[in-house]
GROMACS .gro file of C-alpha atoms in nm:
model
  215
    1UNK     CA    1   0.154  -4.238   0.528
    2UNK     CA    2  -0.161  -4.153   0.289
    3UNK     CA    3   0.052  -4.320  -0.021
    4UNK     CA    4   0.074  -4.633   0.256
    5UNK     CA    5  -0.277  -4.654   0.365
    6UNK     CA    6  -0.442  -4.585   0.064
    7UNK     CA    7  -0.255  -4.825  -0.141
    8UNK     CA    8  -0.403  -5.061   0.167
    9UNK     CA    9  -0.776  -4.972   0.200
   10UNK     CA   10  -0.895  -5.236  -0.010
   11UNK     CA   11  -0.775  -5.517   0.233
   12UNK     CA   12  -0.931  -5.365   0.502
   13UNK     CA   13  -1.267  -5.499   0.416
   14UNK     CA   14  -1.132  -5.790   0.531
   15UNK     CA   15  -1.030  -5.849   0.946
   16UNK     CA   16  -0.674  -5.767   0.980
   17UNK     CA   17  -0.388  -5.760   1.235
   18UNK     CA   18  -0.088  -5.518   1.218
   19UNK     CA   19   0.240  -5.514   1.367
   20UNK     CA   20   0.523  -5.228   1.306
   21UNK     CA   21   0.863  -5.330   1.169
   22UNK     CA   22   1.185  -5.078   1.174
   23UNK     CA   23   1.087  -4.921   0.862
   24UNK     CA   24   0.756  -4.807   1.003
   25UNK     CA   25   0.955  -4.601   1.275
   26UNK     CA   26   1.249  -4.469   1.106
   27UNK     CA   27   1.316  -4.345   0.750
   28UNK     CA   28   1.578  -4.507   0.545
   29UNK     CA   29   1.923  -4.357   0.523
   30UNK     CA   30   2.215  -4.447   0.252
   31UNK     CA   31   2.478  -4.712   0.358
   32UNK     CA   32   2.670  -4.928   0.216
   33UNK     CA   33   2.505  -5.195   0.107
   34UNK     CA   34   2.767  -5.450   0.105
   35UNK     CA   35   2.748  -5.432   0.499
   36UNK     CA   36   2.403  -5.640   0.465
   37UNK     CA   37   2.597  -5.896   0.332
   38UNK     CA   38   2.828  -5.906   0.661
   39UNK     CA   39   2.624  -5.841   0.987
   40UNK     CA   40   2.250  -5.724   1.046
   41UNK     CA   41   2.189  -5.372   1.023
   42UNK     CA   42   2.195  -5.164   1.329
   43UNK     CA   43   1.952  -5.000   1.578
   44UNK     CA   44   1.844  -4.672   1.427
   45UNK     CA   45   2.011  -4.414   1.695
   46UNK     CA   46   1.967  -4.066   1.522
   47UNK     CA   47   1.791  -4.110   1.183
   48UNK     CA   48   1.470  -3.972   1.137
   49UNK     CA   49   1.156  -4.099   1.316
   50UNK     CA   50   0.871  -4.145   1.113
   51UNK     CA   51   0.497  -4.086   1.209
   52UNK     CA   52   0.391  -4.394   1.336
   53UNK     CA   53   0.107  -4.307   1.520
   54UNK     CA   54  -0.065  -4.150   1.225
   55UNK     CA   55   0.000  -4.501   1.036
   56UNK     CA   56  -0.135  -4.689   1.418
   57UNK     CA   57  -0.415  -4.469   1.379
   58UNK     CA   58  -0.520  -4.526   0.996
   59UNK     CA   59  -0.475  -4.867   1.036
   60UNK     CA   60  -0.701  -4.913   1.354
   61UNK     CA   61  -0.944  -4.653   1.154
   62UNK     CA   62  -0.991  -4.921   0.891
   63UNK     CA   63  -1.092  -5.187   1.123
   64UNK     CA   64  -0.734  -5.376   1.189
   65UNK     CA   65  -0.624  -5.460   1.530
   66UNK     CA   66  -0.307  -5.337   1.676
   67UNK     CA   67  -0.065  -5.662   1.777
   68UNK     CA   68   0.215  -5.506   1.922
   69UNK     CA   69   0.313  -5.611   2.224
   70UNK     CA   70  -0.078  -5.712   2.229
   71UNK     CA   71  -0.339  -6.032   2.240
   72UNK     CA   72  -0.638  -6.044   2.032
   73UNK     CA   73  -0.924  -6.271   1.897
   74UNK     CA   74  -1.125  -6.248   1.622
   75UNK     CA   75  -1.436  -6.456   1.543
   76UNK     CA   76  -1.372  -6.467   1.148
   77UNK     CA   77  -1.650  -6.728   0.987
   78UNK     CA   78  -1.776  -6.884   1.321
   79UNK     CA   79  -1.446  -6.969   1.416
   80UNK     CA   80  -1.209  -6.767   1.662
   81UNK     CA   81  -0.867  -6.710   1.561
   82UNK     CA   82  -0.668  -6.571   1.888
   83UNK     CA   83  -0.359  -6.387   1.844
   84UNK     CA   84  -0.062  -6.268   2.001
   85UNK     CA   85   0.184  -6.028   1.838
   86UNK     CA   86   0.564  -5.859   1.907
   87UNK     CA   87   0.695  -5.493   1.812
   88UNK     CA   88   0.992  -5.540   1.625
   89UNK     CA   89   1.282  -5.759   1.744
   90UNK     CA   90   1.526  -5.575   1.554
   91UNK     CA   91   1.499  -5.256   1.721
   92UNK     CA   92   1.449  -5.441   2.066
   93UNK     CA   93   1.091  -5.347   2.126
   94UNK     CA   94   0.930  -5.692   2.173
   95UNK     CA   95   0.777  -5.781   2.452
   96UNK     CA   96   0.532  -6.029   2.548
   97UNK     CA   97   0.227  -5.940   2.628
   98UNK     CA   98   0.092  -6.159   3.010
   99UNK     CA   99  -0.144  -6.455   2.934
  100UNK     CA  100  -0.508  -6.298   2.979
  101UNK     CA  101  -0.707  -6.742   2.924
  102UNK     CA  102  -0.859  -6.548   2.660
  103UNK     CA  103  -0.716  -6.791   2.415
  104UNK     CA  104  -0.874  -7.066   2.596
  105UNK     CA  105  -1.114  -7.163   2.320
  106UNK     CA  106  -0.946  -7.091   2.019
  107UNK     CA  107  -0.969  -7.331   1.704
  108UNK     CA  108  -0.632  -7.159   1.621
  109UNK     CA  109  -0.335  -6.936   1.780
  110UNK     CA  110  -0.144  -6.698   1.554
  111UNK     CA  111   0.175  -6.518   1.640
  112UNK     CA  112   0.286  -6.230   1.445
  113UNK     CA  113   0.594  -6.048   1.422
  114UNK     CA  114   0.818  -5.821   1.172
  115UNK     CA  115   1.117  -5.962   1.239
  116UNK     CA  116   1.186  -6.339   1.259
  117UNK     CA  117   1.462  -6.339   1.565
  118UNK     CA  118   1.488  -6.687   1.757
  119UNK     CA  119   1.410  -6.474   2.054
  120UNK     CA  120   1.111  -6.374   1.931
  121UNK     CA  121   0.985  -6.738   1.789
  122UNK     CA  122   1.070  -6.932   2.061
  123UNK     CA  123   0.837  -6.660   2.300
  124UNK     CA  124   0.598  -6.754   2.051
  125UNK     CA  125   0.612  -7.099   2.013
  126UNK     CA  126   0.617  -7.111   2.386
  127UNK     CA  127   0.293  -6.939   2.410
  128UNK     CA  128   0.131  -7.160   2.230
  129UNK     CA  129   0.145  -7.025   1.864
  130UNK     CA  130   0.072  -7.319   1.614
  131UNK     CA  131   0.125  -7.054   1.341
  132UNK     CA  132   0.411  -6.734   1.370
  133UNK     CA  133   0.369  -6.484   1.031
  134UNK     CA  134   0.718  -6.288   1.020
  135UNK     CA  135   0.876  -6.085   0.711
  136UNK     CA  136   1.190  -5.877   0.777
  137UNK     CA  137   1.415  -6.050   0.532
  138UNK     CA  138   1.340  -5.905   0.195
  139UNK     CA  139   1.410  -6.304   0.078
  140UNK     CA  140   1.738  -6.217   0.098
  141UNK     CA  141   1.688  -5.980  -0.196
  142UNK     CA  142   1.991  -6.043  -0.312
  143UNK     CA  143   2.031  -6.421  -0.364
  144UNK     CA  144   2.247  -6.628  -0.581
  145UNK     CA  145   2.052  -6.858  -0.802
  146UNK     CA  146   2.047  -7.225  -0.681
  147UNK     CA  147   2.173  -7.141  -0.351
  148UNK     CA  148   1.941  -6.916  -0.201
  149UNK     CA  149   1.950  -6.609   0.022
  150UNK     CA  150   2.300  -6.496   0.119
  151UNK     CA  151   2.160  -6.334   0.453
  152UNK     CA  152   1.814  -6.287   0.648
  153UNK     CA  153   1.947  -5.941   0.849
  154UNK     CA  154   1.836  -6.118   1.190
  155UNK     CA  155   1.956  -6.410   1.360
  156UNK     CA  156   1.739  -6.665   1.160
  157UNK     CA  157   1.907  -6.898   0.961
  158UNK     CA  158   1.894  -6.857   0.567
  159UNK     CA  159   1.736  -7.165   0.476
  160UNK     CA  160   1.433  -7.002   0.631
  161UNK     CA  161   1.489  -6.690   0.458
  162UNK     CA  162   1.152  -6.726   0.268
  163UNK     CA  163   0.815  -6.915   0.245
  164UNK     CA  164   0.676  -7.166   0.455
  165UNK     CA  165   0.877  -7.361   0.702
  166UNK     CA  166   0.882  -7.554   1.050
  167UNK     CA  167   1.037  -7.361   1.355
  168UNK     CA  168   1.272  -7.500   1.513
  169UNK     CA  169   1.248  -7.826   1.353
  170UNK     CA  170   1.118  -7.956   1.050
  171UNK     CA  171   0.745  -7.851   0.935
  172UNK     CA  172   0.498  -8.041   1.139
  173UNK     CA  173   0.355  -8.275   0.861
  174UNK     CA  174   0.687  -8.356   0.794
  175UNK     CA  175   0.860  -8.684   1.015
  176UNK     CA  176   1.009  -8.519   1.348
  177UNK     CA  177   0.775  -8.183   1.312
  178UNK     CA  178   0.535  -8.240   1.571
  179UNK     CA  179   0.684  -8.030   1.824
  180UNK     CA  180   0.751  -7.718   1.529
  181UNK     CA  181   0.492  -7.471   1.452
  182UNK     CA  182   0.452  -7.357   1.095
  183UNK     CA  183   0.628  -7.061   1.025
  184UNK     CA  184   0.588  -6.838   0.723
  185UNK     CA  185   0.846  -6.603   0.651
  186UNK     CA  186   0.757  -6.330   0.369
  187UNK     CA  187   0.984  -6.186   0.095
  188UNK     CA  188   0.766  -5.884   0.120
  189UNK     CA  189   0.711  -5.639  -0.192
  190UNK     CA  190   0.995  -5.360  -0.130
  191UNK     CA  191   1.372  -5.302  -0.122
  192UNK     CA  192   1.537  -4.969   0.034
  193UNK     CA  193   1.526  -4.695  -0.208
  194UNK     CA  194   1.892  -4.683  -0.149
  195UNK     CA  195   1.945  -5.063  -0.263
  196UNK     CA  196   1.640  -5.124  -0.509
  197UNK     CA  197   1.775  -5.463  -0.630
  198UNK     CA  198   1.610  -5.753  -0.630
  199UNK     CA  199   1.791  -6.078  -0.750
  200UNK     CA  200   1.631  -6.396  -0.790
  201UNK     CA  201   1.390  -6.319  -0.544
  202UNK     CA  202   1.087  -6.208  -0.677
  203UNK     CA  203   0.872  -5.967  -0.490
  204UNK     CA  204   0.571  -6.131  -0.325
  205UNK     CA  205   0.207  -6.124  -0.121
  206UNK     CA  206   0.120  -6.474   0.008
  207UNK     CA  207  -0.182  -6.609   0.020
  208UNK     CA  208  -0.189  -6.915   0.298
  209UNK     CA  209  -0.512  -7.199   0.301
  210UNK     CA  210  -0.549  -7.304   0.656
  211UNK     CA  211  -0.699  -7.650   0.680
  212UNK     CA  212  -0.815  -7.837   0.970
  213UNK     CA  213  -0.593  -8.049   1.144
  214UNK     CA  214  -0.610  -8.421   1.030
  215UNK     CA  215  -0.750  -8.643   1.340
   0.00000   0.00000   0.00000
């Protein structure tokens, strides 16, 4: 957890949210990895539980609020950016939080979540979420080159393995996206130290421009 939060300090000079993802709770453990290619992995009954409240607690130390399971705003630049965030799908500890009308105002709503399960984006679409931020999928990590990810270890389909999308339809500034909301799913930087390949998907941090909405 120092390693973790040390290689994040500088961000957090900047507001932040956090959510937890299964990795964050429980330490890896070897498996084959050709059974990622067939089904997603499996809830993590006996492995070993990590300290997550020591990462929760470094995290909220540097200035980031907690998401999970939680609403937020933040007034970033004169302009308040409401939130609403999920614990990890893929360990079935989502839940979403009751409305508070604290999002009333908002310029923009952001949903955030590890894991990208239709479950979970369709609570936050629902809700009101113009924007959901998800990772999970690694890219596929292991993709074949002009075909793209061979799996996204959730539900999600693989053509949204990566990058930015629409969810469940096309993006919204594309014709019959103005009922999606943007989604952006992350390749992420890591692989499990059991499976550190990466194949035609490159590691990655993503920067994303919002822009006001054309009238």
């Amino acid at each position: 957890m120092p390693t973790a939060l040390e290689a994040l300090e500088p961000l957090m000079a900047f507001p932040g949210v956090f959510v937890h993802g299964s990795n964050d709770y429980y330490a890896p453990t070897p498996r084959n990895p050709l059974k990622y290619l067939k089904e997603p992995t499996q809830a993590r009954e006996g492995k070993t539980s990590l300290d997550t409240e020591a990462l929760t607690a470094g995290l909220e130390a540097g200035g980031w609020v907690n998401l999970n399971n939680v609403r937020a705003s933040l007034e970033i630049a004169g302009t308040e950016i409401a939130f609403v965030g999920l614990d990890d799908p893929h360990i079935g500890r989502d839940r979403l939080p009751a409305q508070d009308g604290g999002a009333a105002d908002a310029a923009l709503r952001i949903g955030v979540v590890h894991a990208p399960y239709l479950r979970a984006l369709g609570q936050l679409r629902e809700d009101g979420a113009q924007v959901i931020l998800a990772g999970h999928t690694h890219g596929g990590q292991v993709n074949v080159p002009g075909k793209g990810a061979l799996v996204t270890n959730c539900d999600l389909d693989t053509s949204r393995a990566s990058g930015l999308h629409g969810w469940p339809g096309p993006r919204p500034d594309e014709q019959g996206g103005s009922e999606s909301a943007w989604l952006h799913v992350s390749a992420g930087l890591g692989t499990s130290p059991y499976t550190p390949v990466r194949l035609a998907c490159r590691p990655e941090a993503t920067m994303l421009t919002l822009l006001p909405r054309r009238a």
